[in-house]
Amino acid sequence: MKIIDLLNDETLSLSFEVFPPKTESAFDSVKEATEEIAKLRPSFMSVTYGAGGGTSQYTLNICKNIKELYNVPSLAHLTCVSSNRETVHEKIKAIQAAGIENVMALRGDIPAHLLDADRSDWAYHHAIELVRELKESGADFCIGGACYPEIHPESPDQKSDIQHLKEKVDAGCEFLTTQMFFDNNLLYNFLYKIRQAGILVPIVPGIMPITNANQVERAITLSGSFMPQRFKSLVDKFGNDPDAMKQAGIAYATDQIIDLYANGISHVHVYSMNKPDVARQIQANLSDILGK
Ligand code: FAD
């Protein structure tokens, strides 16, 4: 099933994200965790793509597994910036051959040691080039892309970030999933600006439940997200008590999701990070809202 068809339906729904193992020895435990999440019957599951592509086979295997065993639509992430064209074309063919209909077209982060490198001979510079190649491949993919309510960290300003986002959508992105954020007002403000700029595709807010204090710094470093005082107080109070922090983090994420639903968003994506217990608890907290 194509994700755009789910997103065009205004029934409230939830999807979950998982990431592939880094090594073959971890494959079975990740597979088990993803299957536990698939059993919750989310509207779809996305599977991330390891930076540099070394774990791409696992991404595809997990996507196939979720789709074939649990009949849950899967979204395969694919990055391009560290790859050559031949490799990307092979990956696109493999995704098509596996029967995966949905692809998240991403640039990928530029490795730290290449940040100042001469980029003139790189095969890919931006996600839009991957979007175009997916369209040109002849496969009938539903293509998603990433967007950043708090601006992509490399963008000089929000205006140019939104302009590039518009170009990516015009090239064929049918929906956009947001970077994590912890203050819904940032999302509402972003939505207003992108709609004004003529970006009309469905936007799927991405919510990250922070369930331990160590995650906080990593999440902020990776995403550059603003931490509201309300969230900081919660980490200050419960950060040293793992069970309390987990419960408070899940409650905070649930609260964000309920507010999004209440303000007209029908579909929310949860960065569930291979944690079935977290996915299960969030879904249970929303059981009457989702009718599950
Ligand atoms: P782009 O759309 O190319 O944007 C990157 C930057 O380039 C932005 O500042 C944009 O404004 C600018 N830009 C775009 N086009 C142009 C242009 N023509 N000229 C000048 N500037 C331009 N990473 C992974 O490695 N694996 C994953 O699975 C993964 N999944 C993700 C899922 C989501 C929902 C999100 C939000 C991020 C994910 N990432 C993943 C991280 C992502 O790869 C990084 O954030 C990366 O730095 C940017 O990727 P992008 O696809 O948004 O890039």
Short mmCIF file of C-alpha atoms in Angstrom, two decimals, residues 49 78 80 83-94 123-124 133:
data_model
loop_
_atom_site.label_atom_id
_atom_site.label_comp_id
_atom_site.label_asym_id
_atom_site.label_seq_id
_atom_site.Cartn_x
_atom_site.Cartn_y
_atom_site.Cartn_z
CA TYR A 49 19.23 3.59 6.19
CA LEU A 78 17.57 5.58 1.10
CA CYS A 80 22.62 9.29 -1.64
CA SER A 83 27.22 6.96 -2.88
CA ASN A 84 27.98 6.83 -6.57
CA ARG A 85 25.26 6.61 -9.19
CA GLU A 86 25.80 2.94 -9.95
CA THR A 87 25.29 1.98 -6.30
CA VAL A 88 22.18 4.11 -5.96
CA HIS A 89 20.69 2.61 -9.14
CA GLU A 90 21.34 -0.90 -7.80
CA LYS A 91 19.63 0.00 -4.52
CA ILE A 92 16.62 1.41 -6.34
CA LYS A 93 16.30 -1.80 -8.38
CA ALA A 94 16.61 -3.92 -5.23
CA ALA A 123 27.62 12.23 -7.66
CA TYR A 124 24.94 13.66 -5.34
CA GLU A 133 16.29 9.40 -10.07
#
